[in-house]
Amino acid sequence: MKIYIDGKYYDERSARISVFDHGVLYGDGIFEGIRAYNGRVFKLQEHLERLFCSAKSILLEIPMSKAELAAAVVQTCRRNRLGEGYIRLLVTRGVGPMGLSPNRCKNPSVVIIAGKIQLYPPELYKRGMEIVTVATTRNLHSALNPAIKSLNYLNNIMAKIEANLAGCEEAIMLNAEGFVAECTGDNLFIIRNGQLCTPPLSAGALHGITRQVVMEIAAESGLAVSEPNLTRYDLFNAEECFLTGTGAEIVPIVKIDGRVIGVGRPGAVTQKLVTQYHTLTNACGEPIYE
Ligand code: PMP
């Protein structure tokens, strides 16, 4: 595998960044997880938009334009003969002296890894997943805004650990007010009275690209879509529930905190959205080979 670091390609074993990079020392940096399907990079512009928004909010100057970054992502896929897989794009604050101040980190680093994806087992998509609510709440907007896809994912990792300790793969995270925010690496949706609902971004959800695509597909096929605040009660009494994320795509949820959701099997609305989503992922995106 060839890894892109600041304009050059390195073998997997020699791809390195400094231990003095503030990305390593403090989790000071940002990232995106992107998918390639069928020789195309899916929703690349949307991922770049979000990356630049994350950068702006932490006063990190990305040393490349969006067009240059897009070209580097596509080029890294090509170098790795990747037509199908997962791309991790990160920008670190760069090397600086120990001490929190980012002012002395003069050169942010750009890293692009394009490889295979580790998916949940196919069985899980067929039967549906069981998840739990965990005690770790989502970061407050006023502390570390959940809209920033930062290299500091400890909030999410702590929640993931709690889910794993409870024998589950994913965790529902509430915000400090007790409303549902999202999962550790996925957004959450329910079907209620035949309508699609997902927590608003103000509840602490990431502006997920898959979330956006699913909302658009749903609206186009005449499904009403809304973003109300949701409580655990709303989840327990939902007709269907599913998670969305670039890596996981659409995961049906059949049990939450021991309560069976709907009939305990992936629901019809969820399954239709899965089919529509796959049709889209295979048909559009930035071409890798031309
Ligand atoms: N929430 C969090 C916390 C995430 O890290 C992610 C991305 N893995 C998502 C939601 C889903 O976002 P996207 O659909 O853009 O991958």
Short mmCIF file of C-alpha atoms and ligand atoms in Angstrom, two decimals:
data_model
loop_
_atom_site.label_atom_id
_atom_site.label_comp_id
_atom_site.label_asym_id
_atom_site.label_seq_id
_atom_site.Cartn_x
_atom_site.Cartn_y
_atom_site.Cartn_z
CA MET A 1 0.00 0.00 0.00
CA LYS A 2 1.26 3.48 -0.91
CA ILE A 3 0.47 6.24 1.54
CA TYR A 4 0.37 9.92 0.68
CA ILE A 5 2.11 12.26 3.11
CA ASP A 6 2.58 15.91 2.19
CA GLY A 7 2.85 15.36 -1.53
CA LYS A 8 4.96 12.20 -1.51
CA TYR A 9 4.09 8.50 -1.52
CA TYR A 10 5.58 6.06 0.99
CA ASP A 11 5.38 2.31 1.52
CA GLU A 12 3.21 1.24 4.41
CA ARG A 13 6.25 0.43 6.55
CA SER A 14 8.03 3.70 5.93
CA ALA A 15 4.98 5.99 6.14
CA ARG A 16 5.59 7.99 9.30
CA ILE A 17 4.76 11.23 11.02
CA SER A 18 6.73 12.79 13.85
CA VAL A 19 6.02 12.04 17.53
CA PHE A 20 6.16 15.84 17.90
CA ASP A 21 3.22 16.34 15.56
CA HIS A 22 0.45 17.93 17.61
CA GLY A 23 -1.92 15.44 16.02
CA VAL A 24 -0.07 12.79 18.04
CA LEU A 25 0.66 14.88 21.13
CA TYR A 26 -2.83 16.36 21.52
CA GLY A 27 -5.19 14.91 18.93
CA ASP A 28 -4.92 18.32 17.28
CA GLY A 29 -6.14 17.78 13.74
CA ILE A 30 -9.11 16.71 11.66
CA PHE A 31 -10.10 13.83 9.40
CA GLU A 32 -12.57 12.33 6.95
CA GLY A 33 -13.53 8.74 6.19
CA ILE A 34 -14.51 8.34 2.52
CA ARG A 35 -15.61 5.37 0.40
CA ALA A 36 -14.76 4.35 -3.13
CA TYR A 37 -17.28 2.22 -5.01
CA ASN A 38 -17.06 0.85 -8.50
CA GLY A 39 -14.06 2.99 -9.50
CA ARG A 40 -15.46 6.24 -8.13
CA VAL A 41 -14.96 8.24 -4.94
CA PHE A 42 -18.39 8.68 -3.39
CA LYS A 43 -19.41 12.19 -2.30
CA LEU A 44 -15.83 13.48 -2.38
CA GLN A 45 -16.83 17.16 -2.61
CA GLU A 46 -19.14 16.81 0.41
CA HIS A 47 -16.35 15.22 2.47
CA LEU A 48 -13.95 18.00 1.46
CA GLU A 49 -16.52 20.65 2.36
CA ARG A 50 -16.88 19.13 5.82
CA LEU A 51 -13.10 18.83 6.22
CA PHE A 52 -12.65 22.53 5.42
CA CYS A 53 -15.43 23.44 7.88
CA SER A 54 -13.72 21.38 10.60
CA ALA A 55 -10.42 23.10 9.74
CA LYS A 56 -11.92 26.57 9.85
CA SER A 57 -13.47 26.02 13.24
CA ILE A 58 -10.16 24.93 14.81
CA LEU A 59 -8.16 27.64 12.96
CA LEU A 60 -6.18 25.09 11.00
CA GLU A 61 -5.01 26.16 7.59
CA ILE A 62 -5.09 23.23 5.18
CA PRO A 63 -2.01 23.71 2.98
CA MET A 64 -3.88 22.68 -0.20
CA SER A 65 -6.96 23.84 -2.06
CA LYS A 66 -10.08 21.66 -2.28
CA ALA A 67 -9.26 20.91 -5.92
CA GLU A 68 -5.69 19.88 -5.03
CA LEU A 69 -6.93 17.67 -2.20
CA ALA A 70 -9.53 16.05 -4.45
CA ALA A 71 -6.82 15.32 -7.02
CA ALA A 72 -4.54 13.87 -4.31
CA VAL A 73 -7.35 11.58 -3.04
CA VAL A 74 -8.09 10.30 -6.54
CA GLN A 75 -4.37 9.91 -7.30
CA THR A 76 -3.82 7.92 -4.08
CA CYS A 77 -6.65 5.54 -5.06
CA ARG A 78 -5.10 5.15 -8.51
CA ARG A 79 -1.64 4.49 -7.08
CA ASN A 80 -3.13 1.72 -4.95
CA ARG A 81 -5.27 0.38 -7.83
CA LEU A 82 -8.24 0.90 -5.59
CA GLY A 83 -11.67 0.93 -7.15
CA GLU A 84 -13.52 -0.19 -4.07
CA GLY A 85 -12.49 0.60 -0.52
CA TYR A 86 -12.03 3.11 2.26
CA ILE A 87 -10.03 6.33 2.21
CA ARG A 88 -8.82 8.04 5.35
CA LEU A 89 -7.86 11.67 4.84
CA LEU A 90 -6.32 13.53 7.75
CA VAL A 91 -4.77 16.89 8.39
CA THR A 92 -2.66 17.27 11.51
CA ARG A 93 -1.55 20.52 13.11
CA GLY A 94 2.04 19.55 12.30
CA VAL A 95 5.30 19.40 14.22
CA GLY A 96 5.85 21.83 17.07
CA PRO A 97 7.42 22.08 20.49
CA MET A 98 5.70 20.39 23.42
CA GLY A 99 3.10 22.73 24.84
CA LEU A 100 -0.47 23.27 23.76
CA SER A 101 -0.05 26.37 21.63
CA PRO A 102 -0.57 25.61 17.95
CA ASN A 103 1.10 28.87 16.91
CA ARG A 104 4.51 27.28 16.62
CA CYS A 105 3.31 24.42 14.41
CA LYS A 106 4.19 25.96 11.08
CA ASN A 107 3.41 23.14 8.67
CA PRO A 108 0.19 21.12 8.92
CA SER A 109 0.54 17.62 7.46
CA VAL A 110 -1.82 15.97 5.00
CA VAL A 111 -2.05 12.17 5.04
CA ILE A 112 -4.14 10.00 2.71
CA ILE A 113 -4.53 6.26 3.24
CA ALA A 114 -6.53 4.28 0.66
CA GLY A 115 -7.16 0.67 1.57
CA LYS A 116 -9.65 -2.09 2.13
CA ILE A 117 -12.51 -1.71 4.53
CA GLN A 118 -13.25 -3.85 7.56
CA LEU A 119 -16.99 -4.28 7.42
CA TYR A 120 -19.45 -5.62 9.97
CA PRO A 121 -20.27 -9.27 9.17
CA PRO A 122 -22.94 -9.64 6.42
CA GLU A 123 -25.09 -11.61 8.90
CA LEU A 124 -25.51 -8.47 10.95
CA TYR A 125 -27.07 -6.60 8.05
CA LYS A 126 -29.46 -9.49 7.42
CA ARG A 127 -30.56 -10.05 10.99
CA GLY A 128 -30.09 -6.55 12.38
CA MET A 129 -27.94 -5.24 15.21
CA GLU A 130 -28.57 -4.87 18.93
CA ILE A 131 -27.28 -1.69 20.56
CA VAL A 132 -27.33 -0.04 23.98
CA THR A 133 -27.41 3.48 25.37
CA VAL A 134 -24.24 4.29 27.29
CA ALA A 135 -23.45 6.60 30.20
CA THR A 136 -20.87 8.70 28.35
CA THR A 137 -22.75 11.69 26.89
CA ARG A 138 -21.83 13.38 23.62
CA ASN A 139 -19.47 16.35 23.91
CA LEU A 140 -21.18 19.66 24.58
CA HIS A 141 -21.17 22.11 21.67
CA SER A 142 -19.59 24.58 24.06
CA ALA A 143 -16.76 22.16 24.94
CA LEU A 144 -15.79 20.36 21.75
CA ASN A 145 -18.41 20.80 19.05
CA PRO A 146 -19.51 17.36 17.75
CA ALA A 147 -19.69 18.88 14.26
CA ILE A 148 -15.87 19.00 14.19
CA LYS A 149 -14.48 15.71 12.92
CA SER A 150 -11.35 16.08 15.02
CA LEU A 151 -8.50 13.65 15.64
CA ASN A 152 -9.61 13.60 19.26
CA TYR A 153 -12.23 10.84 19.28
CA LEU A 154 -11.91 9.88 22.95
CA ASN A 155 -15.53 10.85 23.64
CA ASN A 156 -16.64 8.33 21.01
CA ILE A 157 -14.06 5.72 22.00
CA MET A 158 -15.17 5.81 25.65
CA ALA A 159 -18.75 5.18 24.52
CA LYS A 160 -17.60 2.39 22.18
CA ILE A 161 -15.79 0.71 25.08
CA GLU A 162 -18.98 0.82 27.13
CA ALA A 163 -20.94 -0.74 24.25
CA ASN A 164 -18.34 -3.47 23.85
CA LEU A 165 -18.39 -4.18 27.60
CA ALA A 166 -22.15 -4.64 27.27
CA GLY A 167 -21.59 -7.11 24.39
CA CYS A 168 -22.64 -4.68 21.64
CA GLU A 169 -20.86 -3.20 18.62
CA GLU A 170 -22.37 0.28 18.81
CA ALA A 171 -23.58 2.71 21.46
CA ILE A 172 -26.33 5.29 21.48
CA MET A 173 -24.97 8.53 22.88
CA LEU A 174 -27.32 11.03 24.50
CA ASN A 175 -26.51 14.70 24.90
CA ALA A 176 -26.28 16.44 28.26
CA GLU A 177 -30.04 17.14 28.14
CA GLY A 178 -30.88 13.48 27.67
CA PHE A 179 -31.86 13.69 24.01
CA VAL A 180 -30.48 11.19 21.52
CA ALA A 181 -27.43 12.58 19.69
CA GLU A 182 -25.98 9.77 17.56
CA CYS A 183 -23.84 6.65 17.83
CA THR A 184 -20.06 6.54 18.24
CA GLY A 185 -19.36 6.50 14.51
CA ASP A 186 -22.81 6.57 12.92
CA ASN A 187 -25.95 8.69 12.79
CA LEU A 188 -29.26 7.24 13.95
CA PHE A 189 -32.70 7.17 12.30
CA ILE A 190 -36.10 5.85 13.30
CA ILE A 191 -39.35 5.31 11.44
CA ARG A 192 -42.27 6.69 13.44
CA ASN A 193 -45.82 6.74 12.10
CA GLY A 194 -44.37 5.86 8.71
CA GLN A 195 -42.12 8.93 8.73
CA LEU A 196 -38.34 9.16 8.86
CA CYS A 197 -36.89 10.96 11.90
CA THR A 198 -33.31 11.67 12.90
CA PRO A 199 -31.92 13.85 15.71
CA PRO A 200 -31.15 17.44 14.69
CA LEU A 201 -27.50 18.52 14.41
CA SER A 202 -28.15 20.77 17.40
CA ALA A 203 -28.65 17.60 19.52
CA GLY A 204 -24.99 16.72 18.98
CA ALA A 205 -25.09 14.72 15.76
CA LEU A 206 -22.34 14.92 13.17
CA HIS A 207 -23.50 16.31 9.84
CA GLY A 208 -23.15 12.82 8.35
CA ILE A 209 -22.76 12.52 4.60
CA THR A 210 -24.66 9.21 4.62
CA ARG A 211 -27.32 10.85 6.82
CA GLN A 212 -27.72 13.57 4.19
CA VAL A 213 -27.88 11.09 1.30
CA VAL A 214 -30.47 8.94 3.11
CA MET A 215 -32.61 12.00 3.85
CA GLU A 216 -32.47 13.00 0.18
CA ILE A 217 -33.32 9.49 -1.08
CA ALA A 218 -36.22 9.30 1.39
CA ALA A 219 -37.62 12.70 0.41
CA GLU A 220 -37.35 11.85 -3.29
CA SER A 221 -39.39 8.68 -2.77
CA GLY A 222 -42.10 10.56 -0.93
CA LEU A 223 -41.17 9.64 2.64
CA ALA A 224 -41.67 12.51 5.09
CA VAL A 225 -38.39 13.44 6.79
CA SER A 226 -38.00 15.43 10.01
CA GLU A 227 -35.32 16.22 12.59
CA PRO A 228 -37.05 16.37 15.97
CA ASN A 229 -35.38 15.91 19.32
CA LEU A 230 -35.72 12.24 20.22
CA THR A 231 -35.65 10.47 23.58
CA ARG A 232 -34.96 6.81 24.36
CA TYR A 233 -38.74 6.38 24.68
CA ASP A 234 -39.10 7.42 21.03
CA LEU A 235 -36.48 4.86 20.01
CA PHE A 236 -38.08 2.03 22.02
CA ASN A 237 -41.45 2.69 20.37
CA ALA A 238 -40.15 3.16 16.83
CA GLU A 239 -41.45 1.00 13.99
CA GLU A 240 -37.93 0.68 12.61
CA CYS A 241 -34.48 1.94 13.46
CA PHE A 242 -31.18 2.06 11.56
CA LEU A 243 -27.75 3.62 11.66
CA THR A 244 -25.91 5.38 8.84
CA GLY A 245 -22.22 5.99 8.21
CA THR A 246 -19.70 5.97 5.40
CA GLY A 247 -18.09 2.77 6.65
CA ALA A 248 -21.14 0.92 7.96
CA GLU A 249 -23.54 2.28 5.30
CA ILE A 250 -27.07 1.46 6.58
CA VAL A 251 -27.31 -0.92 9.55
CA PRO A 252 -30.75 -2.14 10.70
CA ILE A 253 -31.24 -2.02 14.47
CA VAL A 254 -33.57 -4.62 16.01
CA LYS A 255 -33.01 -4.23 19.74
CA ILE A 256 -32.18 -1.22 21.94
CA ASP A 257 -31.46 -1.57 25.66
CA GLY A 258 -33.23 -4.94 25.66
CA ARG A 259 -36.39 -3.61 23.93
CA VAL A 260 -37.30 -5.25 20.62
CA ILE A 261 -37.76 -2.64 17.89
CA GLY A 262 -40.78 -3.17 15.64
CA VAL A 263 -41.06 -6.84 14.77
CA GLY A 264 -37.43 -7.54 15.68
CA ARG A 265 -36.28 -7.84 12.07
CA PRO A 266 -34.94 -5.25 9.58
CA GLY A 267 -38.03 -3.33 8.45
CA ALA A 268 -39.41 -2.74 4.97
CA VAL A 269 -38.63 0.99 4.88
CA THR A 270 -35.04 0.35 5.99
CA GLN A 271 -34.59 -2.36 3.38
CA LYS A 272 -35.89 -0.13 0.61
CA LEU A 273 -33.49 2.64 1.64
CA VAL A 274 -30.59 0.14 1.65
CA THR A 275 -31.38 -0.86 -1.95
CA GLN A 276 -31.71 2.76 -3.06
CA TYR A 277 -28.48 3.68 -1.28
CA HIS A 278 -26.53 0.92 -3.02
CA THR A 279 -27.90 1.92 -6.41
CA LEU A 280 -26.58 5.42 -5.78
CA THR A 281 -23.14 4.41 -4.43
CA ASN A 282 -22.51 2.29 -7.51
CA ALA A 283 -23.56 4.95 -9.95
CA CYS A 284 -21.99 8.24 -8.93
CA GLY A 285 -18.81 9.84 -7.65
CA GLU A 286 -15.48 11.23 -8.75
CA PRO A 287 -13.99 8.81 -11.35
CA ILE A 288 -10.66 7.30 -10.30
CA TYR A 289 -9.66 5.90 -13.70
CA GLU A 290 -10.19 7.88 -16.88
N1 PMP B 1 -21.15 10.28 13.62
C1 PMP B 1 -19.86 10.19 13.94
C2 PMP B 1 -19.41 10.52 15.31
C3 PMP B 1 -18.93 9.77 12.95
O1 PMP B 1 -17.64 9.69 13.24
C4 PMP B 1 -19.41 9.46 11.66
C5 PMP B 1 -18.44 9.03 10.59
N2 PMP B 1 -17.88 7.77 10.85
C6 PMP B 1 -20.77 9.55 11.40
C7 PMP B 1 -21.62 9.99 12.40
C8 PMP B 1 -21.33 9.23 10.04
O2 PMP B 1 -20.95 10.21 9.14
P1 PMP B 1 -20.72 9.90 7.59
O3 PMP B 1 -22.01 9.39 7.06
O4 PMP B 1 -20.32 11.19 7.00
O5 PMP B 1 -19.65 8.87 7.52
#
